[in-house]
Short mmCIF file of C-alpha atoms and ligand atoms in Angstrom, two decimals:
data_model
loop_
_atom_site.label_atom_id
_atom_site.label_comp_id
_atom_site.label_asym_id
_atom_site.label_seq_id
_atom_site.Cartn_x
_atom_site.Cartn_y
_atom_site.Cartn_z
CA MET A 1193 9.37 23.07 19.82
CA LEU A 1194 10.86 19.68 18.93
CA LEU A 1195 12.80 19.59 22.22
CA VAL A 1196 9.59 20.23 24.18
CA VAL A 1197 7.80 17.53 22.19
CA SER A 1198 10.60 15.01 22.88
CA ILE A 1199 10.45 15.73 26.60
CA VAL A 1200 6.66 15.34 26.62
CA LEU A 1201 6.88 12.06 24.71
CA ALA A 1202 9.64 10.73 26.98
CA ALA A 1203 7.48 11.56 30.00
CA CYS A 1204 4.61 9.68 28.37
CA GLY A 1205 6.60 6.48 28.13
CA GLY A 1206 8.83 6.65 25.03
CA GLY A 1207 10.73 3.51 24.05
CA ASN A 1208 9.00 0.79 22.08
CA GLY A 1209 5.86 1.06 24.12
CA ASP A 1210 5.85 -2.59 25.23
CA GLU A 1211 6.05 -3.62 28.84
CA ASN A 1212 7.23 -7.01 30.08
CA ALA A 1213 8.52 -7.55 26.53
CA GLY A 1214 9.17 -11.21 26.00
CA GLY A 1215 5.73 -12.34 24.95
CA SER A 1216 4.52 -13.84 28.22
CA GLU A 1217 0.92 -13.77 29.36
CA GLY A 1218 -0.01 -10.53 31.10
CA GLN A 1219 2.07 -8.47 28.71
CA THR A 1220 0.74 -4.98 28.08
CA TYR A 1221 1.35 -2.63 25.21
CA ASN A 1222 1.30 1.17 25.37
CA TRP A 1223 1.34 2.86 22.00
CA LYS A 1224 0.98 6.45 20.85
CA PHE A 1225 -1.20 7.39 17.87
CA VAL A 1226 -1.01 10.95 16.56
CA THR A 1227 -3.42 12.58 14.10
CA GLU A 1228 -3.49 15.80 12.10
CA GLU A 1229 -6.99 16.69 13.27
CA VAL A 1230 -8.80 17.51 16.51
CA ASP A 1231 -11.53 15.89 18.59
CA GLY A 1232 -14.64 15.28 16.49
CA GLN A 1233 -12.87 15.44 13.14
CA VAL A 1234 -12.50 12.32 10.96
CA GLN A 1235 -8.83 11.43 11.63
CA TYR A 1236 -9.19 11.84 15.39
CA GLU A 1237 -12.42 9.84 15.51
CA TYR A 1238 -10.67 7.16 13.45
CA ALA A 1239 -7.79 6.88 15.90
CA GLU A 1240 -10.17 6.76 18.88
CA GLU A 1241 -12.22 3.98 17.28
CA PHE A 1242 -9.04 2.12 16.35
CA ALA A 1243 -7.79 2.34 19.95
CA LYS A 1244 -11.16 1.15 21.29
CA ARG A 1245 -11.22 -1.89 19.00
CA MET A 1246 -7.63 -2.85 19.83
CA LYS A 1247 -8.32 -2.61 23.54
CA GLU A 1248 -11.41 -4.81 23.23
CA LYS A 1249 -9.74 -7.42 21.06
CA SER A 1250 -6.72 -7.66 23.34
CA ASP A 1251 -8.80 -7.81 26.55
CA GLY A 1252 -7.26 -4.57 27.71
CA ALA A 1253 -3.64 -5.45 26.94
CA VAL A 1254 -3.26 -2.80 24.22
CA ASN A 1255 -3.57 0.81 25.38
CA ILE A 1256 -3.33 3.35 22.63
CA GLU A 1257 -3.08 7.00 23.59
CA VAL A 1258 -4.54 9.20 20.87
CA TYR A 1259 -3.10 12.70 20.32
CA GLU A 1260 -5.03 15.54 18.76
CA PHE A 1261 -3.32 17.81 16.28
CA GLY A 1262 -1.30 20.60 17.88
CA GLY A 1263 -0.11 18.83 21.01
CA LEU A 1264 2.95 17.32 19.33
CA GLY A 1265 3.83 20.12 16.91
CA SER A 1266 3.10 20.68 13.23
CA GLU A 1267 2.14 18.07 10.63
CA THR A 1268 5.79 17.76 9.51
CA ASP A 1269 6.99 17.41 13.15
CA GLN A 1270 4.58 14.48 13.43
CA VAL A 1271 6.10 12.81 10.36
CA GLU A 1272 9.52 12.98 12.07
CA GLN A 1273 8.10 11.59 15.32
CA LEU A 1274 6.76 8.55 13.49
CA GLN A 1275 10.04 8.06 11.64
CA ASN A 1276 12.15 8.14 14.78
CA GLY A 1277 9.72 5.94 16.73
CA ALA A 1278 8.67 8.61 19.25
CA VAL A 1279 5.12 7.64 18.23
CA GLU A 1280 4.19 4.20 16.90
CA MET A 1281 1.20 5.18 14.76
CA ALA A 1282 0.06 8.26 12.84
CA VAL A 1283 -2.65 9.33 10.45
CA MET A 1284 -0.62 11.17 7.86
CA SER A 1285 -1.48 13.13 4.73
CA PRO A 1286 0.81 12.60 1.73
CA GLY A 1287 0.52 16.36 1.25
CA PHE A 1288 3.08 16.82 4.03
CA THR A 1289 5.64 14.21 2.91
CA GLY A 1290 6.30 15.29 -0.68
CA ASN A 1291 9.73 16.79 -0.02
CA MET A 1292 10.86 13.34 1.17
CA VAL A 1293 8.76 10.65 -0.55
CA LYS A 1294 8.52 12.13 -4.04
CA GLU A 1295 6.21 9.40 -5.39
CA GLY A 1296 3.63 10.09 -2.68
CA GLN A 1297 2.80 13.31 -4.51
CA ILE A 1298 0.69 11.23 -6.88
CA PHE A 1299 -2.23 12.28 -4.66
CA ALA A 1300 -1.63 15.91 -5.61
CA LEU A 1301 -2.72 15.26 -9.20
CA HIS A 1302 -6.14 16.70 -9.94
CA PHE A 1303 -8.90 14.69 -11.67
CA LEU A 1304 -6.90 11.44 -11.38
CA PHE A 1305 -9.31 9.35 -9.30
CA PRO A 1306 -12.96 8.67 -10.29
CA ASP A 1307 -15.53 11.38 -9.52
CA SER A 1308 -17.32 8.89 -7.29
CA VAL A 1309 -15.89 8.86 -3.75
CA GLU A 1310 -17.08 5.22 -3.34
CA LYS A 1311 -15.14 4.10 -6.41
CA THR A 1312 -12.11 6.07 -5.29
CA GLN A 1313 -12.17 4.27 -1.93
CA GLN A 1314 -12.39 0.92 -3.71
CA ILE A 1315 -9.27 1.77 -5.72
CA LEU A 1316 -7.45 2.94 -2.58
CA ASN A 1317 -8.31 -0.43 -0.98
CA ASP A 1318 -7.33 -2.63 -3.91
CA SER A 1319 -4.50 -0.84 -5.70
CA GLU A 1320 -1.21 -2.71 -5.87
CA ALA A 1321 0.49 0.46 -7.13
CA LEU A 1322 -0.39 2.13 -3.82
CA ASN A 1323 -0.48 -0.73 -1.30
CA LYS A 1324 2.71 -2.39 -2.53
CA ASP A 1325 4.81 -0.08 -4.72
CA LEU A 1326 4.13 3.26 -3.05
CA ARG A 1327 4.26 1.61 0.38
CA GLY A 1328 7.76 0.42 -0.51
CA LYS A 1329 8.82 3.99 -1.25
CA TYR A 1330 7.55 5.17 2.14
CA GLU A 1331 9.28 2.25 3.86
CA GLU A 1332 12.63 3.55 2.60
CA HIS A 1333 11.92 6.35 5.11
CA SER A 1334 10.72 4.13 8.00
CA ILE A 1335 7.05 4.89 7.35
CA SER A 1336 4.69 1.97 6.55
CA PRO A 1337 1.33 3.06 5.15
CA LEU A 1338 -1.00 0.20 6.14
CA SER A 1339 -4.02 1.75 4.42
CA TYR A 1340 -5.17 4.70 2.34
CA TRP A 1341 -8.60 6.22 2.84
CA THR A 1342 -10.52 9.20 1.59
CA GLU A 1343 -11.79 11.98 3.84
CA GLY A 1344 -14.04 13.11 0.99
CA ALA A 1345 -13.92 15.06 -2.24
CA MET A 1346 -12.07 18.36 -2.01
CA GLN A 1347 -13.66 21.72 -2.72
CA TRP A 1348 -12.32 25.24 -2.98
CA THR A 1349 -13.25 28.10 -0.71
CA SER A 1350 -12.36 31.64 -1.72
CA SER A 1351 -12.84 35.34 -1.13
CA LYS A 1352 -13.92 35.83 -4.77
CA GLU A 1353 -15.84 33.55 -7.09
CA ILE A 1354 -13.85 30.74 -8.69
CA SER A 1355 -15.59 29.05 -11.59
CA GLU A 1356 -12.95 28.89 -14.29
CA PRO A 1357 -9.13 28.77 -14.42
CA ALA A 1358 -8.86 32.51 -15.23
CA ASP A 1359 -10.30 33.24 -11.76
CA PHE A 1360 -7.17 31.72 -10.25
CA GLN A 1361 -4.86 34.25 -11.95
CA ASN A 1362 -2.46 35.49 -9.22
CA PHE A 1363 -4.84 34.12 -6.60
CA LYS A 1364 -3.18 33.57 -3.22
CA MET A 1365 -3.94 29.92 -2.55
CA ARG A 1366 -3.00 28.07 0.66
CA THR A 1367 -1.73 24.53 0.14
CA GLN A 1368 -0.08 21.77 2.13
CA THR A 1369 3.70 21.53 1.76
CA SER A 1370 4.21 18.93 -1.02
CA PRO A 1371 5.75 20.78 -3.99
CA LEU A 1372 3.50 19.10 -6.56
CA ILE A 1373 0.41 20.54 -4.88
CA LEU A 1374 1.90 23.98 -5.52
CA GLU A 1375 2.57 22.99 -9.16
CA SER A 1376 -1.06 21.95 -9.57
CA TYR A 1377 -2.18 25.45 -8.59
CA LYS A 1378 0.50 27.20 -10.62
CA ALA A 1379 -0.94 25.32 -13.63
CA TYR A 1380 -4.17 27.33 -13.10
CA GLY A 1381 -2.19 30.57 -12.79
CA ALA A 1382 -2.47 30.81 -8.99
CA ASP A 1383 0.15 31.97 -6.50
CA PRO A 1384 0.27 29.12 -3.92
CA THR A 1385 1.67 29.34 -0.38
CA PRO A 1386 2.32 26.24 1.77
CA MET A 1387 1.14 26.54 5.35
CA SER A 1388 0.04 24.40 8.32
CA TRP A 1389 -3.72 24.38 8.82
CA SER A 1390 -3.14 25.71 12.34
CA GLU A 1391 -2.39 29.10 10.78
CA LEU A 1392 -5.02 28.98 8.06
CA TYR A 1393 -8.09 30.53 9.71
CA THR A 1394 -6.13 33.66 10.63
CA ALA A 1395 -4.42 33.80 7.22
CA LEU A 1396 -7.80 33.65 5.45
CA ASP A 1397 -9.31 36.19 7.83
CA ARG A 1398 -6.48 38.66 7.27
CA GLY A 1399 -6.29 38.04 3.53
CA THR A 1400 -2.71 36.72 3.69
CA VAL A 1401 -4.16 33.97 1.52
CA GLU A 1402 -7.43 34.21 -0.41
CA GLY A 1403 -8.48 30.58 -0.62
CA GLN A 1404 -7.81 26.93 0.17
CA GLU A 1405 -8.89 23.35 -0.66
CA ASN A 1406 -10.34 20.76 1.73
CA PRO A 1407 -13.22 18.31 2.16
CA ILE A 1408 -16.47 19.96 3.26
CA PHE A 1409 -16.43 18.61 6.84
CA PHE A 1410 -13.05 20.26 7.41
CA ILE A 1411 -14.11 23.55 5.80
CA GLY A 1412 -17.01 23.51 8.26
CA ASP A 1413 -15.44 22.19 11.45
CA ALA A 1414 -12.32 24.38 11.17
CA SER A 1415 -14.67 27.37 10.47
CA PHE A 1416 -12.84 28.35 7.28
CA TYR A 1417 -16.17 29.09 5.57
CA GLU A 1418 -16.85 31.79 8.17
CA VAL A 1419 -13.95 33.84 6.79
CA GLN A 1420 -14.58 33.00 3.11
CA ASP A 1421 -17.39 34.12 0.78
CA TYR A 1422 -17.55 31.28 -1.77
CA MET A 1423 -17.31 27.52 -1.84
CA THR A 1424 -16.84 25.96 -5.28
CA ILE A 1425 -18.01 22.35 -5.60
CA SER A 1426 -15.07 21.42 -7.78
CA ASN A 1427 -14.49 17.77 -6.76
CA HIS A 1428 -11.06 18.26 -8.34
CA ASN A 1429 -9.42 15.71 -6.07
CA ASN A 1430 -10.00 13.44 -3.09
CA TYR A 1431 -8.44 14.10 0.28
CA VAL A 1432 -6.43 10.94 0.96
CA ALA A 1433 -5.10 10.08 4.41
CA MET A 1434 -2.86 7.17 5.33
CA THR A 1435 -2.81 5.00 8.45
CA THR A 1436 0.93 4.74 9.03
CA VAL A 1437 3.18 2.92 11.48
CA ASN A 1438 6.89 3.11 12.21
CA THR A 1439 8.33 0.35 9.99
CA ASP A 1440 10.83 -1.19 12.46
CA TRP A 1441 8.30 -1.13 15.27
CA TYR A 1442 5.67 -2.82 13.10
CA GLU A 1443 8.09 -5.45 11.81
CA GLY A 1444 9.09 -6.17 15.43
CA LEU A 1445 5.53 -6.89 16.62
CA ASN A 1446 4.80 -10.49 17.56
CA ASP A 1447 2.49 -12.39 15.17
CA GLU A 1448 -0.57 -12.04 17.35
CA MET A 1449 -0.23 -8.25 17.63
CA LYS A 1450 0.62 -7.79 13.97
CA THR A 1451 -2.46 -9.76 12.91
CA MET A 1452 -4.62 -7.77 15.32
CA VAL A 1453 -3.30 -4.47 13.92
CA ASP A 1454 -3.74 -5.63 10.31
CA GLU A 1455 -7.29 -6.86 10.91
CA THR A 1456 -8.28 -3.66 12.65
CA VAL A 1457 -6.76 -1.52 9.89
CA SER A 1458 -8.75 -3.50 7.36
CA GLU A 1459 -12.07 -3.31 9.30
CA MET A 1460 -11.62 0.44 9.75
CA GLN A 1461 -11.80 1.09 5.99
CA GLU A 1462 -15.56 0.70 5.93
CA TRP A 1463 -16.00 2.50 9.24
CA VAL A 1464 -14.05 5.58 8.16
CA PHE A 1465 -15.83 5.71 4.81
CA GLU A 1466 -19.17 6.03 6.61
CA GLU A 1467 -17.70 8.54 9.09
CA GLN A 1468 -16.37 10.91 6.43
CA LYS A 1469 -19.61 10.56 4.45
CA SER A 1470 -21.85 11.53 7.34
CA GLN A 1471 -19.55 14.39 8.46
CA ASN A 1472 -19.34 15.78 4.90
CA GLU A 1473 -23.12 15.56 4.42
CA LYS A 1474 -23.84 17.15 7.79
CA TRP A 1475 -21.45 20.04 7.22
CA LEU A 1476 -22.76 20.78 3.71
CA GLU A 1477 -26.20 21.38 5.24
CA GLU A 1478 -24.76 23.43 8.11
CA ILE A 1479 -22.76 25.65 5.77
CA LYS A 1480 -25.80 26.16 3.51
CA ASN A 1481 -28.02 27.03 6.47
CA ASP A 1482 -25.64 29.31 8.38
CA ASP A 1483 -27.28 32.69 7.76
CA GLU A 1484 -24.86 34.50 10.06
CA ASN A 1485 -21.95 33.42 7.87
CA PRO A 1486 -23.41 33.23 4.38
CA THR A 1487 -21.42 31.24 1.78
CA GLU A 1488 -22.25 31.31 -1.91
CA ILE A 1489 -22.04 27.77 -3.24
CA VAL A 1490 -20.77 27.61 -6.83
CA GLU A 1491 -21.52 24.44 -8.82
CA LEU A 1492 -19.20 24.02 -11.79
CA THR A 1493 -20.74 23.13 -15.13
CA GLU A 1494 -19.21 20.22 -17.08
CA GLU A 1495 -17.63 22.77 -19.47
CA GLN A 1496 -16.00 24.60 -16.57
CA ARG A 1497 -14.66 21.36 -15.10
CA GLU A 1498 -13.24 20.47 -18.50
CA MET A 1499 -11.36 23.79 -18.55
CA PHE A 1500 -9.71 22.91 -15.22
CA LYS A 1501 -8.95 19.36 -16.38
CA GLU A 1502 -7.23 20.64 -19.50
CA LYS A 1503 -4.90 22.81 -17.39
CA ALA A 1504 -4.30 19.98 -14.90
CA MET A 1505 -3.21 17.33 -17.44
CA PRO A 1506 0.35 18.66 -18.10
CA VAL A 1507 1.05 18.33 -14.34
CA ARG A 1508 0.94 14.54 -14.85
CA ASP A 1509 3.73 14.81 -17.43
CA PHE A 1510 5.67 16.97 -14.97
CA TYR A 1511 5.15 14.27 -12.29
CA ARG A 1512 6.51 11.62 -14.66
CA SER A 1513 9.52 13.60 -15.86
CA ASP A 1514 10.52 15.79 -12.90
CA VAL A 1515 9.05 14.29 -9.73
CA SER A 1516 8.97 10.51 -10.01
CA THR A 1517 12.14 8.59 -9.22
CA VAL A 1518 10.82 5.58 -11.20
CA ASP A 1519 9.81 7.37 -14.44
CA GLY A 1520 6.18 7.53 -13.44
CA LYS A 1521 5.77 3.74 -13.19
CA ILE A 1522 3.56 3.94 -10.09
CA LEU A 1523 1.33 6.48 -11.81
CA ASP A 1524 1.14 4.35 -14.98
CA LYS A 1525 0.15 1.30 -12.95
CA LEU A 1526 -2.41 3.24 -10.92
CA GLN A 1527 -3.96 4.65 -14.10
CA GLU A 1528 -4.23 1.09 -15.48
CA GLU A 1529 -5.92 -0.02 -12.27
CA ILE A 1530 -8.35 2.91 -12.43
CA LYS A 1531 -9.15 2.00 -16.05
CA ALA A 1532 -9.60 -1.67 -15.19
CA ALA A 1533 -12.06 -0.63 -12.46
CA GLY A 1534 -14.18 0.81 -15.27
CA GLU A 1535 -13.25 4.49 -14.95
O1 6CS B 2560 -5.72 21.14 5.19
C1 6CS B 2560 -5.06 20.50 5.98
O2 6CS B 2560 -3.85 20.64 6.08
C2 6CS B 2560 -5.76 19.51 6.90
N1 6CS B 2560 -6.93 18.98 6.23
C3 6CS B 2560 -7.47 17.87 6.64
C4 6CS B 2560 -8.74 17.36 6.03
N2 6CS B 2560 -6.93 17.13 7.60
C5 6CS B 2560 -5.68 17.46 8.27
C6 6CS B 2560 -4.85 18.38 7.39
O3 6CS B 2560 -3.69 18.80 8.01
#
């Protein structure tokens, strides 16, 4: 698969993507931007909007080709393509980098960020722990996260009702590949299996796995709810995506291009917040009103949420002692920042 992908990328241009390099007038730039989602979904729409803005600002000099998920392999193949410079830009989920960037698994911790998605986004924008310290950890692997943004609060879907931790006992839960995500579900007693989302619909349909977590728009657009009976509004975590670039490529951009990329990344934070919000709201209504594929929506009581929180807390200690390579310092700093933001 990787060989095929390399050949396809080489045919699409390869190299550093710049033509007439040397900084003269008339220079054009051809970059590749890969996402983990398909046309219409938040990451893909983000990349399309990003490409449109860059083209406009550069008077047509910057051409960004946006790739849907699937065309260039799995989520982990895409991580490698960004690292080796086969693609310049990627929307990447930390949930697929945990075997490499251990600290990035901070996003796997449940009930860490505020319940409010707005406040969570504010912390993702402002946090030094994430935008400086965690970014440094990714840069050791040639990945520069230029921004972090939420795709919405995550919910559980399942083939049987989940409203308290005991319901997770031996439950076959699909997760992304970062080991700490698996730990978070083992803490509830579940039996987690990592898997690409490209295999998930079939796995849920056949009962290979019994449930999964995702923001509502993704549960809807990927049709997972059609092969599940319940959706628990758990808000146990936020789905965080990162806008990433190949570090050497980014550092090698001329000042004008670097500023244009940085400004566009920054503008896109508000845009993508509104995009995820409207997609999540729209899909909640569609799932509720789909009589052909009925889904029972389970709202957790505060007591039930507390039961999950209690089980989730020791995973933070595990992160500090067994996962972090800096004794949990990034987590400590992030928790201070969350507290200082009034949470
Ligand atoms: O569950 C997943 O793996 C996928 N979920 C989202 C919201 N985006 C892409 C990711 O691969």
